[in-house]
Coordinates of C-alpha atoms in Angstrom, one line a residue:
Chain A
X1 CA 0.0 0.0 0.0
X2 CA 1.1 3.8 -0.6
X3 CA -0.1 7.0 -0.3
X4 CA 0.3 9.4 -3.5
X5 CA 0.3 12.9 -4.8
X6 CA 1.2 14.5 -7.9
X7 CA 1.6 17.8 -9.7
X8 CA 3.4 19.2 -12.5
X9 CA 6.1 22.5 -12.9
X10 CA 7.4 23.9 -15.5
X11 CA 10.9 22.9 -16.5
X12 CA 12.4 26.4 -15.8
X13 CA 11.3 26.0 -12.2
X14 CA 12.8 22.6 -11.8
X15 CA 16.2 23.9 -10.4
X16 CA 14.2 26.1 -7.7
X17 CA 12.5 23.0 -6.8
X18 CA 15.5 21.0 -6.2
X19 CA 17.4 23.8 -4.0
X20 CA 14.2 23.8 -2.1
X21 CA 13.8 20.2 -1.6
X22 CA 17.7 19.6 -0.8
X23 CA 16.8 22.3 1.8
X24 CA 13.8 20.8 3.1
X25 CA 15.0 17.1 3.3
X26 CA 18.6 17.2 4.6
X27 CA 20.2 14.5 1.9
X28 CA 21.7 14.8 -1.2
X29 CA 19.3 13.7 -4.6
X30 CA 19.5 10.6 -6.4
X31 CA 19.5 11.0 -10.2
X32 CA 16.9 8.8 -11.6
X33 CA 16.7 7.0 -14.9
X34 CA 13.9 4.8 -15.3
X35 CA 12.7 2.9 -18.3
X36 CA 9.5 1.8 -17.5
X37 CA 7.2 -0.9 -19.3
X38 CA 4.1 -1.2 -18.9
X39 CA 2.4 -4.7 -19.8
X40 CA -0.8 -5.8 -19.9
X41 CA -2.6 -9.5 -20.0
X42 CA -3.9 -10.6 -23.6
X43 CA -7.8 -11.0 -24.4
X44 CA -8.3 -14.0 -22.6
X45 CA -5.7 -14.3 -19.9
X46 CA -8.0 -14.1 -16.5
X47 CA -10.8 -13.5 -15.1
X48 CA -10.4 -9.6 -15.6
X49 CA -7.2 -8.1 -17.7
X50 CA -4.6 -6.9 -15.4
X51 CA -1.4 -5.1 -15.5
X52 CA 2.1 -5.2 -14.5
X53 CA 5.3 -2.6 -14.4
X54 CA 8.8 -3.1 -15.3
X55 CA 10.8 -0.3 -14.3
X56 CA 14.6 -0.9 -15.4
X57 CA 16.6 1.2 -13.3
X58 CA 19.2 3.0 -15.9
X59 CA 21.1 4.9 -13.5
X60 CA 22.9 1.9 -12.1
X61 CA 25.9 0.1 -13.0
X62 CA 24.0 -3.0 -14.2
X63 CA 20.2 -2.4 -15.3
X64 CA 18.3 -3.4 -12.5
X65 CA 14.3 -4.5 -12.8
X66 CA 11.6 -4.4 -10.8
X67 CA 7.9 -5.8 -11.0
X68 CA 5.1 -3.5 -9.8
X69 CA 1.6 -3.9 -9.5
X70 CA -0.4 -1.4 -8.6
X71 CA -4.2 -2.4 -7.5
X72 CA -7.1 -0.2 -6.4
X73 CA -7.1 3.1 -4.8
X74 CA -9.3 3.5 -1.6
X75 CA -12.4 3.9 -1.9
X76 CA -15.5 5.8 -0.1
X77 CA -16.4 8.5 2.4
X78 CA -13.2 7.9 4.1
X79 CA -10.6 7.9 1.1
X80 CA -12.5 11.4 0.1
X81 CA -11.6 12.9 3.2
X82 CA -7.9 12.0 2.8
X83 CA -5.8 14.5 0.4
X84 CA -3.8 11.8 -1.2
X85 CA -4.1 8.6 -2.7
X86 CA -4.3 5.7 -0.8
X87 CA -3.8 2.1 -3.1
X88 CA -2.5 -0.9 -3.4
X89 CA 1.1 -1.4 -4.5
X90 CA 3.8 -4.4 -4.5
X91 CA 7.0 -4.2 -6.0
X92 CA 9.8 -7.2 -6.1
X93 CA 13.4 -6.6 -7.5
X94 CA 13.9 -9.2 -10.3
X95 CA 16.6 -10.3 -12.8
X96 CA 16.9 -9.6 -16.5
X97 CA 14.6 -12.3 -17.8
X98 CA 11.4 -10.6 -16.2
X99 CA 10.3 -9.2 -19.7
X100 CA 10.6 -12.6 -21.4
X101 CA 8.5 -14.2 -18.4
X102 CA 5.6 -12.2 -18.4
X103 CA 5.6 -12.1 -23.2
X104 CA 5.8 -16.1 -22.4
X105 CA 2.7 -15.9 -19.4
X106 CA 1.0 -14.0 -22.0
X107 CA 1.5 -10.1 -21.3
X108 CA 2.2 -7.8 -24.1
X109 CA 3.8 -4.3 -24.4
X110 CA 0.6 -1.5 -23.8
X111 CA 3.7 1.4 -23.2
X112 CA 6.7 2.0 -22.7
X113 CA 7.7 5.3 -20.6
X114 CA 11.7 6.6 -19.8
X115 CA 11.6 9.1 -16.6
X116 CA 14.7 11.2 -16.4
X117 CA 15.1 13.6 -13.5
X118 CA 16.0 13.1 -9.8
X119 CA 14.7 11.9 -6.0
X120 CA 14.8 12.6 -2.8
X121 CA 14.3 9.8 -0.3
X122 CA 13.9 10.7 3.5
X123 CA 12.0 11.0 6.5
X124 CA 9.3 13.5 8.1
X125 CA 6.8 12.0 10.2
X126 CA 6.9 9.0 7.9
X127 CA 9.3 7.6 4.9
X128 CA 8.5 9.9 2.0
X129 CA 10.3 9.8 -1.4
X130 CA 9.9 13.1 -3.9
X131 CA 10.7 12.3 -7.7
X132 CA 11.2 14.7 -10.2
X133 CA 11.0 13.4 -13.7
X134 CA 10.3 14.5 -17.4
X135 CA 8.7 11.6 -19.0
X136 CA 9.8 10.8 -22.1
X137 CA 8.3 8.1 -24.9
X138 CA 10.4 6.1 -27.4
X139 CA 10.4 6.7 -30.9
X140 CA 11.3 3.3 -31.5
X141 CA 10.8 0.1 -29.6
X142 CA 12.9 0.2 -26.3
X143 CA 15.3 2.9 -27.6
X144 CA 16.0 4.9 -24.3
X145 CA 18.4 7.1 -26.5
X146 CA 16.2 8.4 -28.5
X147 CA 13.4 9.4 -26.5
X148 CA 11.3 12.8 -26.5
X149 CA 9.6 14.6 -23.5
X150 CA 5.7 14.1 -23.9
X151 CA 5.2 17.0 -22.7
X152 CA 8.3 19.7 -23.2
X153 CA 8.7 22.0 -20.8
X154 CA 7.0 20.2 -18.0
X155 CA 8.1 18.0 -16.0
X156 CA 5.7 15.3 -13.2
X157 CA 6.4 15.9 -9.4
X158 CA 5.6 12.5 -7.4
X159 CA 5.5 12.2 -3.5
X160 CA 5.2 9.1 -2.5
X161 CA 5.1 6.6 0.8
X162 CA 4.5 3.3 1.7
X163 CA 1.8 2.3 4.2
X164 CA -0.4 0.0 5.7
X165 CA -4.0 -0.4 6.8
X166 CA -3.2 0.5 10.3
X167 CA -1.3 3.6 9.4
X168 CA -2.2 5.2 6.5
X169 CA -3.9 8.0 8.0
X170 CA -0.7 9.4 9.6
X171 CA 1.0 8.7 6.2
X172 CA -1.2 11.1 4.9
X173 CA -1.2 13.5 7.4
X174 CA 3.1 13.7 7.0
X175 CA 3.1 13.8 3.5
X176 CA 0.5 16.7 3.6
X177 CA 2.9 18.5 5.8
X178 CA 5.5 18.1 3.9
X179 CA 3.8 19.2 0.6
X180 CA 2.8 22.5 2.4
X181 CA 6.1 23.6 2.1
X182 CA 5.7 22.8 -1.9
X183 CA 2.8 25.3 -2.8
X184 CA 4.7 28.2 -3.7
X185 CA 6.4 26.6 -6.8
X186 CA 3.5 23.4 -7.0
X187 CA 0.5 22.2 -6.3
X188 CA 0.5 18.3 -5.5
X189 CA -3.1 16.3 -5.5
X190 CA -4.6 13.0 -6.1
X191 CA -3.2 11.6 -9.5
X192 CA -6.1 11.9 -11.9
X193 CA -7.2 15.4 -10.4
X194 CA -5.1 18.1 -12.5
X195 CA -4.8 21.2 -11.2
X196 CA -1.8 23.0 -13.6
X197 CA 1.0 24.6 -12.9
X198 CA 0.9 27.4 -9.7
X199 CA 0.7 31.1 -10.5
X200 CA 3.5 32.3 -7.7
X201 CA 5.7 29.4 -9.3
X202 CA 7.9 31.9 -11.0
X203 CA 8.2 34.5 -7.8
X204 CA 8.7 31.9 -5.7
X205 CA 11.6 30.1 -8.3
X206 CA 13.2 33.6 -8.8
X207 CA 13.4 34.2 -4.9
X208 CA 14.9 30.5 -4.3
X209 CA 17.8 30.8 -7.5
X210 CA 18.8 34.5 -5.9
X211 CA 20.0 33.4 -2.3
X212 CA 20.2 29.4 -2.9
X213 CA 17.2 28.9 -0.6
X214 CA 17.7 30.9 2.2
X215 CA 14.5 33.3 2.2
X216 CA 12.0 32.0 3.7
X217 CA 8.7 31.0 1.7
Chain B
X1 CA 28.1 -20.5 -4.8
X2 CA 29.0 -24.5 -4.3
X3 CA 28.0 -26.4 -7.5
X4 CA 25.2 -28.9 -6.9
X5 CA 23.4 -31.6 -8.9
X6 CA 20.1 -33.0 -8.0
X7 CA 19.0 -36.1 -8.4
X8 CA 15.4 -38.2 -8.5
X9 CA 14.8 -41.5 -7.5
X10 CA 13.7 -43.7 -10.9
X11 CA 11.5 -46.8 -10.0
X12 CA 12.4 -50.0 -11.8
X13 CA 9.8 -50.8 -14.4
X14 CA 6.3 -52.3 -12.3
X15 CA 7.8 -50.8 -9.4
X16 CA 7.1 -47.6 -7.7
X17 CA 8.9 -45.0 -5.1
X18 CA 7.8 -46.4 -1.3
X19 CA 8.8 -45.0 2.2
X20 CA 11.3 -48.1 2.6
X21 CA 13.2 -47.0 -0.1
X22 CA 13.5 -43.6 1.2
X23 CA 14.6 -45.3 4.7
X24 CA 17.6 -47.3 2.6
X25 CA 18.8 -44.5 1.2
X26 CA 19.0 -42.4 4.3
X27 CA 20.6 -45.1 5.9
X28 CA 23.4 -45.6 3.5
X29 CA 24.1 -41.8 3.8
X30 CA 24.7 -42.2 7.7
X31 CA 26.6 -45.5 6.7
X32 CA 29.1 -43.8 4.3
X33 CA 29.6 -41.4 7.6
X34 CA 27.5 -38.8 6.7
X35 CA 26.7 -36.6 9.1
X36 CA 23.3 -35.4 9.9
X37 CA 22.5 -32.3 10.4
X38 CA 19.2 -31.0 9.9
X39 CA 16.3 -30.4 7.9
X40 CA 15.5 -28.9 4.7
X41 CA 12.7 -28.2 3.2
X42 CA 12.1 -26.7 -0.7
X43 CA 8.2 -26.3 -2.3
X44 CA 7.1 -26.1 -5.7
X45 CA 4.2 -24.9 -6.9
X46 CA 2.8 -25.4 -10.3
X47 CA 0.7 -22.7 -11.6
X48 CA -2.2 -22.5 -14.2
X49 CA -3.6 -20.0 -16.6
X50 CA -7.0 -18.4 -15.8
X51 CA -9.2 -18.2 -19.2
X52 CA -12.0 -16.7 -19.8
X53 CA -12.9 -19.1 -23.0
X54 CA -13.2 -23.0 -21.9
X55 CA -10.7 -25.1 -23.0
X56 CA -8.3 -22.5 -24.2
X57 CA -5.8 -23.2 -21.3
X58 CA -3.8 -24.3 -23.5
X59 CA -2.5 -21.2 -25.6
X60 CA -1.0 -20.7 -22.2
X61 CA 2.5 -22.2 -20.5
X62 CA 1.1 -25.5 -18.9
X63 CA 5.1 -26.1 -17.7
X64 CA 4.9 -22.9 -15.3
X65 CA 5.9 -22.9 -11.5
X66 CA 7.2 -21.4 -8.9
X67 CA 10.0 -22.4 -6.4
X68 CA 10.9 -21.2 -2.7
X69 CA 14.5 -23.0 -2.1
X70 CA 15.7 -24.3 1.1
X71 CA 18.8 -22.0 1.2
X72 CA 16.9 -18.8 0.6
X73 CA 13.4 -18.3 1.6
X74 CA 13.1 -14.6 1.0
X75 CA 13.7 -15.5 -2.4
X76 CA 11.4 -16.6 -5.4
X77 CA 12.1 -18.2 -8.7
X78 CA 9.9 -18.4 -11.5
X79 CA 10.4 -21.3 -14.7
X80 CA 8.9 -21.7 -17.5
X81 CA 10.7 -24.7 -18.7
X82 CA 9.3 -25.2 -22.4
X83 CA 10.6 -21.6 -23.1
X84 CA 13.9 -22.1 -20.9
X85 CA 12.9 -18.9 -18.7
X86 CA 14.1 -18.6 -15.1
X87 CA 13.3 -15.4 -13.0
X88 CA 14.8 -14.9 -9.8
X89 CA 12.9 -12.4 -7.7
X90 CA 11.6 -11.5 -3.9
X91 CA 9.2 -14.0 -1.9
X92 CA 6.5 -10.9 -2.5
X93 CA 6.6 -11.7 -5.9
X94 CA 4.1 -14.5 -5.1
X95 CA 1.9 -11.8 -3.6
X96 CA 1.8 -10.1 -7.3
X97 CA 1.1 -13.1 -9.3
X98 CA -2.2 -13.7 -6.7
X99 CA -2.7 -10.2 -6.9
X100 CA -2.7 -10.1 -11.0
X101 CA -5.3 -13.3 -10.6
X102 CA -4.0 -14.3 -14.3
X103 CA -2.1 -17.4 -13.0
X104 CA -3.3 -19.3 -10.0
X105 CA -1.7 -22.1 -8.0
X106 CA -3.0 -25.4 -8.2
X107 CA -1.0 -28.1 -7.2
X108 CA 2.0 -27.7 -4.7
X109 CA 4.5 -30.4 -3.9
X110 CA 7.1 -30.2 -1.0
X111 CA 10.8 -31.4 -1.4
X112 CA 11.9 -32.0 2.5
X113 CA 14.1 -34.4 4.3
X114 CA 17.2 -34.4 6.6
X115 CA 20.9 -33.2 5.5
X116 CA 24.6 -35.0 5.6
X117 CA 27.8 -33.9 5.7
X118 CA 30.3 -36.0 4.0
X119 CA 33.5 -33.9 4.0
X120 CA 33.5 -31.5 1.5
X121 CA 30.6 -32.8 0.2
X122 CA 26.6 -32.2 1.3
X123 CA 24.0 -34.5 0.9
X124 CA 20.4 -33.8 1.2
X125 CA 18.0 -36.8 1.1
X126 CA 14.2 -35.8 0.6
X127 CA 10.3 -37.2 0.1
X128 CA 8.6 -35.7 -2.3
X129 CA 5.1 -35.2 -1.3
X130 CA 1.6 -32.4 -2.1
X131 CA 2.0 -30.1 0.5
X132 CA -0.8 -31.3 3.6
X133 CA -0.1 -34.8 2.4
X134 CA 1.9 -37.8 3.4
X135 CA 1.1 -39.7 -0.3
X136 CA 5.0 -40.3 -1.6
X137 CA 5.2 -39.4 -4.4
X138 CA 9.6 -39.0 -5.0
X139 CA 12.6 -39.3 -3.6
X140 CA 15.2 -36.7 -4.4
X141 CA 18.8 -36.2 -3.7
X142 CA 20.8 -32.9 -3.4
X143 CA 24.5 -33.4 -4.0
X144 CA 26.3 -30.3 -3.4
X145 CA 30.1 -29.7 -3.5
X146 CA 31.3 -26.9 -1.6
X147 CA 34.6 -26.1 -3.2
X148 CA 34.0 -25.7 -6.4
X149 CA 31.2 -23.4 -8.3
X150 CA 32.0 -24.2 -11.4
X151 CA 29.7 -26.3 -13.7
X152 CA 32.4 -27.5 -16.1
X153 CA 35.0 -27.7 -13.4
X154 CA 33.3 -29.9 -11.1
X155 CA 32.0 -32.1 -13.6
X156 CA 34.4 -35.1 -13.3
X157 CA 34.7 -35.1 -9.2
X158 CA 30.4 -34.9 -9.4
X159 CA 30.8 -37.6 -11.1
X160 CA 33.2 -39.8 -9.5
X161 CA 31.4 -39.3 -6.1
X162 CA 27.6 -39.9 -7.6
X163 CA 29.7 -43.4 -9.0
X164 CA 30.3 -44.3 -4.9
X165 CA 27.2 -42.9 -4.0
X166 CA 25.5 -45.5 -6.8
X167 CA 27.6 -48.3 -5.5
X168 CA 27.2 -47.8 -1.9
X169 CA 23.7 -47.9 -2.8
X170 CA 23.6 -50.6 -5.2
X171 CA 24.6 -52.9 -2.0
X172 CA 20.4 -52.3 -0.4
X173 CA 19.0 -54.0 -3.7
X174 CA 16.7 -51.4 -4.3
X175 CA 14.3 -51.5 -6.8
X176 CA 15.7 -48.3 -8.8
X177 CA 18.4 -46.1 -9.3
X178 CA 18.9 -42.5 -9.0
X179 CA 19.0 -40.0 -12.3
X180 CA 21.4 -37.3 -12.6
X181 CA 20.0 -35.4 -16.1
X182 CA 21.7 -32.0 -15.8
X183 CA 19.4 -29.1 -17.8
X184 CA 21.1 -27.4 -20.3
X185 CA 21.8 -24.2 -18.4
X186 CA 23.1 -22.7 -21.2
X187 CA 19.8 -22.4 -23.1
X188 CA 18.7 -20.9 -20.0
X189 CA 20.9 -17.8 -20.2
X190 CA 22.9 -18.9 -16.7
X191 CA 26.4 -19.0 -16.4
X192 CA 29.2 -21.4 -15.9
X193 CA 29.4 -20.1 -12.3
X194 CA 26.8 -22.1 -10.4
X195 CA 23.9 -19.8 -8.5
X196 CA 20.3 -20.5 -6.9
X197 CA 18.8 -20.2 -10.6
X198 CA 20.6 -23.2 -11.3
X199 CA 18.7 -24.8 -8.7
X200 CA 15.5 -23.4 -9.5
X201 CA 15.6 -25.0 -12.8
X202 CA 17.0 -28.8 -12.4
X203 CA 14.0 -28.5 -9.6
X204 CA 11.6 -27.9 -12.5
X205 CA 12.9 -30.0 -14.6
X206 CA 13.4 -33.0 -12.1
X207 CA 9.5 -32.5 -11.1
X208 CA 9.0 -32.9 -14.9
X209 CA 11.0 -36.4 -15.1
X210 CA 8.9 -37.4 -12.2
X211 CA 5.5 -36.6 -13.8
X212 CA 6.5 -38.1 -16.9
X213 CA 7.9 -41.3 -15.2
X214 CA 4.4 -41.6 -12.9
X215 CA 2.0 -41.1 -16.2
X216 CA 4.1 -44.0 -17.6
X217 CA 3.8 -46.5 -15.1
X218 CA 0.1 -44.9 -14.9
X219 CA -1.2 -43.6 -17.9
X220 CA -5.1 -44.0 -17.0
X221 CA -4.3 -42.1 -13.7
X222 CA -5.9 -38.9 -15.2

């Protein structure tokens, strides 16, 4: 399970964003390099078609896979009450053969996504990661070089946590916390509920680059 | 990691696998002076495409299961042994496929017994039986030599000790031998250098032998 919010920022910004978010979170950033595909089951594989991730991690020496799945976001009077998304996630690190699996169990290629930018993984109140990515798409099959920006100029802003059933309330409540300290240069919210790029983003980007993050927002 | 090879226990023609069998062999381990010491314990679980159309299982891997080794438990592999895949991933990963609901489990055998020391060497000397049963339905045999991880290296001492093995065992009159048929791990995409992958896969293929073996001494069984 993990609790999510999103928003966008303009590329230009993305530097103020960073000096922020080194200042705010106390460690240095990871770069990030993902190329992620997404698969999903053919026609007549199960009950209802589902869907599976594999993110190859780019930045390391060696590739490195994962396998996500990402189920149902909460549901009800409760989840509306909450500011982020709340759903069901599992990830497991696998080896190199985890594409040829899942084309042999009967999954085929529905997108194919490369996220370039960077991450910051710390704690407040809970273990919250911030990534930073332009997301790119291939012009050919599963060449990362040669990918474009789907949308130039923009880049996606992901905070993210894991939780449980017995915690996810306090999840929330840290990660909206934290994101306070985001609205002058973004707006995060539910993925799926867009709400475009912040109108004191620039002001507020201008008065991080001047004195490296000192003012006070 | 030490190089292993693992065997099954082939019936005689007419005959098939019994506990007393699986008493003689663990006796001639102790009488070679193999020391016991302890239990192992590896499950495999054999998975099944759900369809929506009847009858069109089939356009889907029949040969696909999943293994949780002795050695490492938070560990998963994955085979699919008519494509020569093997995945190895986190124990959660079992959590995913249940959560994807396009494969489910449906038969799930368990590899356990007790474990020797013979010098360098370790034995392990195991029933094969469906998990929450005591029906017998193998007898396996994990041969494992610790100095060496090297397939092709190891190769002629393997040999020369699964040759003592055979004739300490040939002394009980058992009605069978054990089968050493070492996958090609090549075709698999896994190195000289021996690793849990390895494992996973002469585990799928062994189970396969077994099957085959029980559907020929039974074929009206199903």
């Amino acid at each position: 399970m993990e609790c999510v919010v999103q928003g966008i920022i303009e590329t230009k910004h993305v530097e103020a964003l960073e000096i922020l978010l080194q200042g705010l979170c106390g460690v240095h950033r990871d770069s990030l390099r993902i190329h992620e595909l997404c698969l999903k089951s053919v026609p007549n594989l199960g009950l209802v078609s589902s869907e599976v991730r594999l993110l190859c991690d780019l930045e390391q020496p060696e590739p490195t896979w994962t396998v996500r799945h990402i189920g149902g976001a909460m549901r009800g009077a409760g989840a509306e009450q909450i500011s982020v998304l709340v759903r069901t996630m599992a990830e497991s690190k696998v080896s190199q053969n985890a594409l040829r699996l899942f084309y042999a169990l009967g999954y085929k290629l529905d997108h194919e996504l490369l996220r370039v930018g960077f991450a910051f993984h710390f704690n407040s109140g809970a273990p919250i990661t911030v990534t930073v990515s332009s997301v790119n798409k291939m012009l050919k099959l599963h060449a990362t070089d040669e990918a474009v920006p789907v949308t130039p100029g923009i880049q996606l802003v992901e905070v993210t946590a894991p939780a449980s059933s017995e915690n996810y309330t306090e999840v929330a409540k840290s990660m909206s916390s934290f994101c306070e300290y985001l609205a002058p240069l973004l707006h995060l919210s539910k993925p799926g509920v867009s709400t475009g790029v912040v109108p004191t983003a620039a002001a507020a980007a201008a008065s991080l680059m001047s004195d490296g993050g000192g003012t006070t927002l | 990691m030490p190089i292993k090879w693992i065997l099954h226990w082939q019936p005689n023609a007419g005959t098939t696998v019994n506990t007393q069998i699986l008493s003689e062999v663990s006796q001639c381990a102790e009488s070679i002076n193999g020391v016991k010491e302890g239990r192992w314990k590896t499950i495999l679980s054999f998975y099944r495409a759900m369809v929506r159309e009847q009858g069109s299982a089939n356009e889907f891997p029949r040969d696909f299961v999943g293994i949780s080794l002795a050695e490492q438990p938070s560990k998963y592999f994955l085979v699919i042994r008519g494509q020569r895949v093997v995945v190895e991933a986190e124990s959660n990963i079992q959590m995913i496929m249940e959560k994807l609901q396009s494969y489910k489990t449906r038969f799930v055998l368990t590899f356990e017994g007790n474990q020797y020391q013979l010098g360098d060497f370790q034995l392990r000397v195991g029933k094969v039986v469906p998990t929450h049963s005591e029906s017998l339905r193998g007898i396996v045999m994990e041969m494992e030599y610790q100095p060496i991880s090297s397939c092709e290296k190891s190769h002629q001492i393997m040999g020369e000790f699964f040759d003592l093995w055979q004739e300490a065992l040939s002394k009980r009159s058992l009605q069978g031998h054990f089968v050493h048929l070492e996958p090609n791990f090549t075709e698999y995409g896994l190195p000289d250098q021996y690793t849990l992958q390895h494992t996973a896969v002469q585990y799928a293929s062994i189970t396969a032998q077994m099957i085959s073996t029980a559907q020929t001494v039974q074929p009206n069984r199903n």
